[in-house]
């Protein structure tokens, strides 16, 4: 009876297979990149390295995908040292796929009528769900995400809380790039995205990984 109770209280952990990891990275990056496309078409911003890539794309002729890929390159050194090669390879693939998919989505989907506030908020919701999928399979989208996940694993600081602080500063730095209403919508979207992560990605919450 005691052994049965212990098995019910602490179920056996079942690691993800390689096939599950591949499918999750594909699904997660598709969702994040589609959220990016919604925000880009609305003229909105977000935080973290994606927010910096948005700024570069708005201020120059550089595409979001290229800017996002290049910005993430310096962070792989920290990923290798602190998170290991498996995490780094998954993250590199995820960043590359988001960069690629953000360029491919507009070839298949275009919104003639799109409410910018709805697109900004819903785009962040979709991206937040994609982030959670990636985090659950030990991957991220580089940059601040790598730092946030390392601090969470090392010190128990929730990834969403740190990202929320950083993202707010990144969005505020965009004051001269977008209008005040879109800036407010961008901040609200960043808060929603990181609340989703904070509520759904906590150390020890799930026993399957």
Tab-separated table of C-alpha atoms in Angstrom:
chain	number	residue	atom	x	y	z
A	1	UNK	CA	0.000	0.000	0.000
A	2	UNK	CA	2.822	2.387	0.877
A	3	UNK	CA	4.622	1.722	-2.407
A	4	UNK	CA	1.386	2.280	-4.319
A	5	UNK	CA	0.840	5.616	-2.603
A	6	UNK	CA	4.394	6.694	-3.357
A	7	UNK	CA	4.017	5.764	-7.030
A	8	UNK	CA	0.812	7.792	-7.271
A	9	UNK	CA	2.393	10.782	-5.528
A	10	UNK	CA	5.555	10.718	-7.649
A	11	UNK	CA	4.814	9.273	-11.122
A	12	UNK	CA	7.708	8.042	-13.200
A	13	UNK	CA	9.247	10.690	-15.411
A	14	UNK	CA	9.006	9.929	-19.109
A	15	UNK	CA	11.510	11.916	-21.178
A	16	UNK	CA	10.565	13.307	-24.563
A	17	UNK	CA	11.738	11.316	-27.559
A	18	UNK	CA	13.775	12.888	-30.348
A	19	UNK	CA	10.752	12.747	-32.645
A	20	UNK	CA	8.639	14.559	-30.038
A	21	UNK	CA	11.342	17.212	-29.667
A	22	UNK	CA	11.503	17.778	-33.427
A	23	UNK	CA	7.720	18.051	-33.777
A	24	UNK	CA	7.487	20.360	-30.761
A	25	UNK	CA	10.181	22.674	-32.121
A	26	UNK	CA	8.376	22.816	-35.468
A	27	UNK	CA	5.005	23.571	-33.855
A	28	UNK	CA	6.456	26.040	-31.354
A	29	UNK	CA	8.381	28.005	-33.971
A	30	UNK	CA	5.398	28.057	-36.331
A	31	UNK	CA	3.278	29.595	-33.578
A	32	UNK	CA	5.901	32.135	-32.510
A	33	UNK	CA	6.637	33.189	-36.092
A	34	UNK	CA	2.936	33.593	-36.875
A	35	UNK	CA	2.572	35.803	-33.816
A	36	UNK	CA	5.539	37.818	-35.105
A	37	UNK	CA	3.860	38.267	-38.479
A	38	UNK	CA	0.675	39.549	-36.803
A	39	UNK	CA	2.635	42.049	-34.730
A	40	UNK	CA	4.784	43.114	-37.691
A	41	UNK	CA	1.777	43.789	-39.899
A	42	UNK	CA	0.139	45.745	-37.086
A	43	UNK	CA	3.275	47.867	-36.692
A	44	UNK	CA	3.695	46.734	-33.098
A	45	UNK	CA	6.696	45.711	-31.039
A	46	UNK	CA	7.525	43.165	-28.412
A	47	UNK	CA	10.376	42.661	-25.983
A	48	UNK	CA	13.592	40.670	-25.704
A	49	UNK	CA	15.758	40.003	-28.766
A	50	UNK	CA	12.660	39.869	-30.965
A	51	UNK	CA	11.881	43.450	-29.943
A	52	UNK	CA	15.374	44.552	-30.943
A	53	UNK	CA	14.920	42.770	-34.279
A	54	UNK	CA	11.617	44.608	-34.755
A	55	UNK	CA	13.353	47.938	-34.123
A	56	UNK	CA	16.085	47.155	-36.636
A	57	UNK	CA	13.550	46.096	-39.266
A	58	UNK	CA	11.505	49.278	-38.745
A	59	UNK	CA	14.518	51.581	-38.881
A	60	UNK	CA	16.374	49.876	-41.732
A	61	UNK	CA	15.652	47.774	-44.793
A	62	UNK	CA	16.795	44.630	-42.979
A	63	UNK	CA	14.172	41.915	-42.620
A	64	UNK	CA	13.027	40.786	-39.180
A	65	UNK	CA	14.202	37.226	-39.852
A	66	UNK	CA	17.761	38.228	-40.692
A	67	UNK	CA	18.025	40.699	-37.811
A	68	UNK	CA	16.637	38.147	-35.353
A	69	UNK	CA	19.069	35.450	-36.479
A	70	UNK	CA	22.155	37.697	-36.299
A	71	UNK	CA	21.278	39.243	-32.904
A	72	UNK	CA	21.117	35.802	-31.321
A	73	UNK	CA	24.582	34.694	-32.431
A	74	UNK	CA	26.534	36.074	-29.398
A	75	UNK	CA	24.245	34.320	-26.900
A	76	UNK	CA	25.100	30.797	-28.041
A	77	UNK	CA	28.395	30.989	-26.161
A	78	UNK	CA	26.473	31.368	-22.876
A	79	UNK	CA	24.084	28.633	-23.938
A	80	UNK	CA	26.929	26.161	-24.519
A	81	UNK	CA	28.708	27.022	-21.261
A	82	UNK	CA	25.665	27.099	-19.002
A	83	UNK	CA	22.962	24.973	-20.664
A	84	UNK	CA	24.889	22.362	-22.670
A	85	UNK	CA	25.159	21.402	-26.304
A	86	UNK	CA	21.738	19.729	-26.579
A	87	UNK	CA	19.949	22.894	-25.439
A	88	UNK	CA	22.135	25.055	-27.683
A	89	UNK	CA	21.515	22.962	-30.798
A	90	UNK	CA	17.755	22.969	-30.189
A	91	UNK	CA	17.807	26.717	-29.617
A	92	UNK	CA	19.878	27.362	-32.739
A	93	UNK	CA	17.381	25.333	-34.778
A	94	UNK	CA	14.434	27.150	-33.169
A	95	UNK	CA	15.915	30.588	-33.887
A	96	UNK	CA	16.671	29.593	-37.465
A	97	UNK	CA	13.135	28.266	-38.000
A	98	UNK	CA	11.481	31.383	-36.563
A	99	UNK	CA	13.672	33.509	-38.828
A	100	UNK	CA	12.695	31.351	-41.814
A	101	UNK	CA	8.982	30.986	-41.022
A	102	UNK	CA	8.578	34.722	-40.390
A	103	UNK	CA	9.667	35.210	-44.001
A	104	UNK	CA	7.474	32.408	-45.378
A	105	UNK	CA	4.157	33.157	-43.636
A	106	UNK	CA	3.499	36.367	-45.631
A	107	UNK	CA	3.768	34.332	-48.848
A	108	UNK	CA	0.687	32.359	-47.817
A	109	UNK	CA	-1.262	34.643	-45.477
A	110	UNK	CA	-2.047	38.338	-45.768
A	111	UNK	CA	-4.665	40.321	-43.859
A	112	UNK	CA	-6.344	43.103	-45.825
A	113	UNK	CA	-8.232	44.234	-42.717
A	114	UNK	CA	-6.492	43.831	-39.391
A	115	UNK	CA	-7.212	45.648	-36.148
A	116	UNK	CA	-3.736	46.591	-34.856
A	117	UNK	CA	-4.656	46.254	-31.168
A	118	UNK	CA	-6.243	42.847	-31.660
A	119	UNK	CA	-3.309	41.687	-33.770
A	120	UNK	CA	-0.808	42.862	-31.162
A	121	UNK	CA	-2.520	41.187	-28.220
A	122	UNK	CA	-3.455	37.981	-30.039
A	123	UNK	CA	-0.030	37.779	-31.663
A	124	UNK	CA	1.581	37.816	-28.219
A	125	UNK	CA	-0.812	35.123	-26.995
A	126	UNK	CA	0.120	32.862	-29.905
A	127	UNK	CA	3.822	33.586	-29.422
A	128	UNK	CA	3.552	32.910	-25.680
A	129	UNK	CA	2.047	29.483	-26.281
A	130	UNK	CA	4.820	28.758	-28.766
A	131	UNK	CA	7.430	29.774	-26.180
A	132	UNK	CA	5.931	27.382	-23.634
A	133	UNK	CA	6.066	24.516	-26.128
A	134	UNK	CA	9.747	25.238	-26.789
A	135	UNK	CA	10.598	25.608	-23.098
A	136	UNK	CA	8.907	22.297	-22.286
A	137	UNK	CA	11.217	20.611	-24.787
A	138	UNK	CA	14.383	22.239	-23.454
A	139	UNK	CA	14.727	24.824	-26.211
A	140	UNK	CA	14.376	28.583	-26.378
A	141	UNK	CA	14.629	31.442	-28.856
A	142	UNK	CA	17.996	32.654	-27.698
A	143	UNK	CA	19.002	36.023	-26.318
A	144	UNK	CA	17.263	36.991	-23.097
A	145	UNK	CA	15.435	33.657	-23.125
A	146	UNK	CA	18.735	31.835	-22.650
A	147	UNK	CA	19.651	34.078	-19.735
A	148	UNK	CA	16.163	33.764	-18.227
A	149	UNK	CA	16.102	29.969	-18.447
A	150	UNK	CA	19.604	29.690	-16.994
A	151	UNK	CA	18.669	31.896	-14.029
A	152	UNK	CA	15.512	29.856	-13.509
A	153	UNK	CA	17.393	26.547	-13.509
A	154	UNK	CA	20.240	27.907	-11.364
A	155	UNK	CA	18.451	30.169	-8.862
A	156	UNK	CA	14.741	29.373	-9.244
A	157	UNK	CA	13.894	32.811	-10.669
A	158	UNK	CA	10.877	32.383	-12.935
A	159	UNK	CA	11.743	32.958	-16.575
A	160	UNK	CA	8.591	34.963	-17.200
A	161	UNK	CA	9.276	37.479	-14.427
A	162	UNK	CA	12.770	38.343	-15.628
A	163	UNK	CA	11.632	38.577	-19.232
A	164	UNK	CA	8.748	40.828	-18.241
A	165	UNK	CA	11.158	43.365	-16.719
A	166	UNK	CA	13.546	43.264	-19.681
A	167	UNK	CA	10.739	43.351	-22.238
A	168	UNK	CA	9.166	46.419	-20.655
A	169	UNK	CA	12.440	48.339	-20.988
A	170	UNK	CA	12.882	47.212	-24.597
A	171	UNK	CA	9.371	48.313	-25.539
A	172	UNK	CA	9.775	51.652	-23.767
A	173	UNK	CA	12.962	52.242	-25.753
A	174	UNK	CA	10.761	52.120	-28.855
A	175	UNK	CA	8.927	55.327	-27.913
A	176	UNK	CA	10.248	57.206	-30.954
A	177	UNK	CA	9.510	54.393	-33.401
A	178	UNK	CA	5.803	53.723	-32.885
A	179	UNK	CA	2.822	55.819	-31.849
A	180	UNK	CA	1.777	56.059	-28.209
A	181	UNK	CA	-1.360	53.908	-28.717
A	182	UNK	CA	0.693	51.171	-30.386
A	183	UNK	CA	3.343	51.475	-27.696
A	184	UNK	CA	0.649	50.901	-25.058
A	185	UNK	CA	-0.667	47.908	-26.991
A	186	UNK	CA	2.874	46.540	-27.350
A	187	UNK	CA	3.506	46.811	-23.606
A	188	UNK	CA	0.183	45.118	-22.848
A	189	UNK	CA	1.042	42.350	-25.305
A	190	UNK	CA	4.475	41.805	-23.744
A	191	UNK	CA	2.878	41.582	-20.294
A	192	UNK	CA	0.347	39.019	-21.546
A	193	UNK	CA	3.056	36.933	-23.206
A	194	UNK	CA	5.220	36.806	-20.098
A	195	UNK	CA	2.295	36.151	-17.764
A	196	UNK	CA	1.509	33.099	-19.878
A	197	UNK	CA	5.097	31.906	-19.487
A	198	UNK	CA	5.208	32.678	-15.750
A	199	UNK	CA	1.971	30.789	-15.094
A	200	UNK	CA	2.722	27.765	-17.244
A	201	UNK	CA	6.480	27.229	-17.019
A	202	UNK	CA	7.670	26.699	-13.449
A	203	UNK	CA	10.394	24.350	-12.160
A	204	UNK	CA	8.844	21.136	-10.822
A	205	UNK	CA	5.328	21.851	-12.054
A	206	UNK	CA	5.355	18.995	-14.569
A	207	UNK	CA	6.782	15.557	-13.897
A	208	UNK	CA	7.126	14.517	-17.526
A	209	UNK	CA	10.411	16.281	-18.179
